Coordinates of C-alpha atoms in Angstrom, one line a residue:
M1 CA 30.3 -42.4 10.9
R2 CA 28.5 -39.0 10.9
T3 CA 29.8 -36.1 12.8
R4 CA 27.7 -33.2 14.0
S5 CA 28.6 -31.1 11.0
D6 CA 27.4 -33.9 8.6
S7 CA 24.1 -34.4 10.3
P8 CA 21.0 -33.1 8.4
K9 CA 19.7 -29.8 9.6
K10 CA 16.4 -29.7 11.5
R11 CA 13.8 -27.3 10.3
V12 CA 13.0 -24.6 12.7
Y13 CA 9.3 -23.9 13.0
V14 CA 8.6 -20.2 12.7
R15 CA 5.2 -19.0 13.9
R16 CA 3.3 -17.4 11.0
R17 CA 2.1 -13.8 11.6
V18 CA -1.6 -13.3 11.6
C19 CA -3.1 -10.6 9.4
R20 CA -3.5 -7.4 11.4
F21 CA -6.6 -6.4 9.5
C22 CA -8.3 -9.8 9.8
Q23 CA -7.7 -9.8 13.5
D24 CA -9.0 -6.4 14.2
S25 CA -12.0 -5.4 12.0
N26 CA -11.9 -1.8 13.4
I27 CA -8.7 -1.1 11.4
A28 CA -9.6 0.0 7.9
I29 CA -7.3 0.3 4.9
D30 CA -7.7 3.9 3.7
Y31 CA -5.6 5.8 1.2
K32 CA -6.2 9.0 3.3
D33 CA -4.3 7.4 6.3
P34 CA -0.6 7.9 5.5
K35 CA 0.5 7.0 9.1
L36 CA -0.9 3.4 8.7
L37 CA 0.3 3.1 5.1
K38 CA 3.9 4.1 6.0
S39 CA 4.3 1.1 8.2
F40 CA 3.9 -1.1 5.0
I41 CA 6.5 0.8 3.0
T42 CA 10.3 0.4 3.2
E43 CA 12.6 3.4 3.8
R44 CA 13.3 3.5 0.1
G45 CA 9.6 3.8 -0.8
K46 CA 8.9 0.2 -1.9
I47 CA 5.8 -1.7 -0.8
M48 CA 6.8 -4.5 1.6
P49 CA 5.9 -8.1 0.6
R50 CA 3.4 -10.3 2.4
R51 CA 6.1 -12.5 4.0
M52 CA 7.4 -9.4 5.8
T53 CA 4.2 -7.7 6.8
G54 CA 2.1 -10.8 7.6
T55 CA -1.0 -9.6 5.8
C56 CA -3.3 -12.0 4.0
A57 CA -3.6 -11.9 0.2
N58 CA -6.9 -10.0 0.2
H59 CA -5.7 -7.3 2.5
Q60 CA -2.3 -7.0 0.7
R61 CA -4.1 -6.3 -2.5
K62 CA -6.1 -3.6 -0.8
L63 CA -3.0 -2.1 0.7
K64 CA -1.3 -2.1 -2.6
E65 CA -4.1 -0.1 -4.2
A66 CA -4.4 2.3 -1.2
I67 CA -0.6 3.0 -1.3
K68 CA -0.6 3.6 -5.1
M69 CA -3.7 6.0 -4.7
A70 CA -2.0 7.8 -1.8
R71 CA 1.1 8.3 -4.0
H72 CA -0.8 9.8 -6.8
I73 CA -2.6 12.2 -4.5
A74 CA 0.8 13.1 -2.9
F75 CA 0.0 11.7 0.6
L76 CA 3.0 9.4 0.2
P77 CA 6.2 9.9 -1.7
F78 CA 7.1 7.7 -4.6
T79 CA 10.7 7.4 -3.5
T80 CA 12.9 9.0 -0.9
L81 CA 16.2 10.9 -1.4
L82 CA 19.3 9.1 -0.3
K83 CA 22.3 11.2 0.7

């Protein structure tokens, strides 16, 4: 006899995020826009993965290149100082 703790777990359906850039074509990925790019970087300076941001593969690649370019031009820091 199965108890509640032995029963198989049901999968919870999580609604997938839609790419912000595919949804609104007015938003452009530009390395000169640090305000937009900062929302895709962690507090430690790492680029967030697609599963966290919800962007599609094409726009994630463009984001990656824009963030790296902005870092080289010093619009964005490579890392942040932790105290």
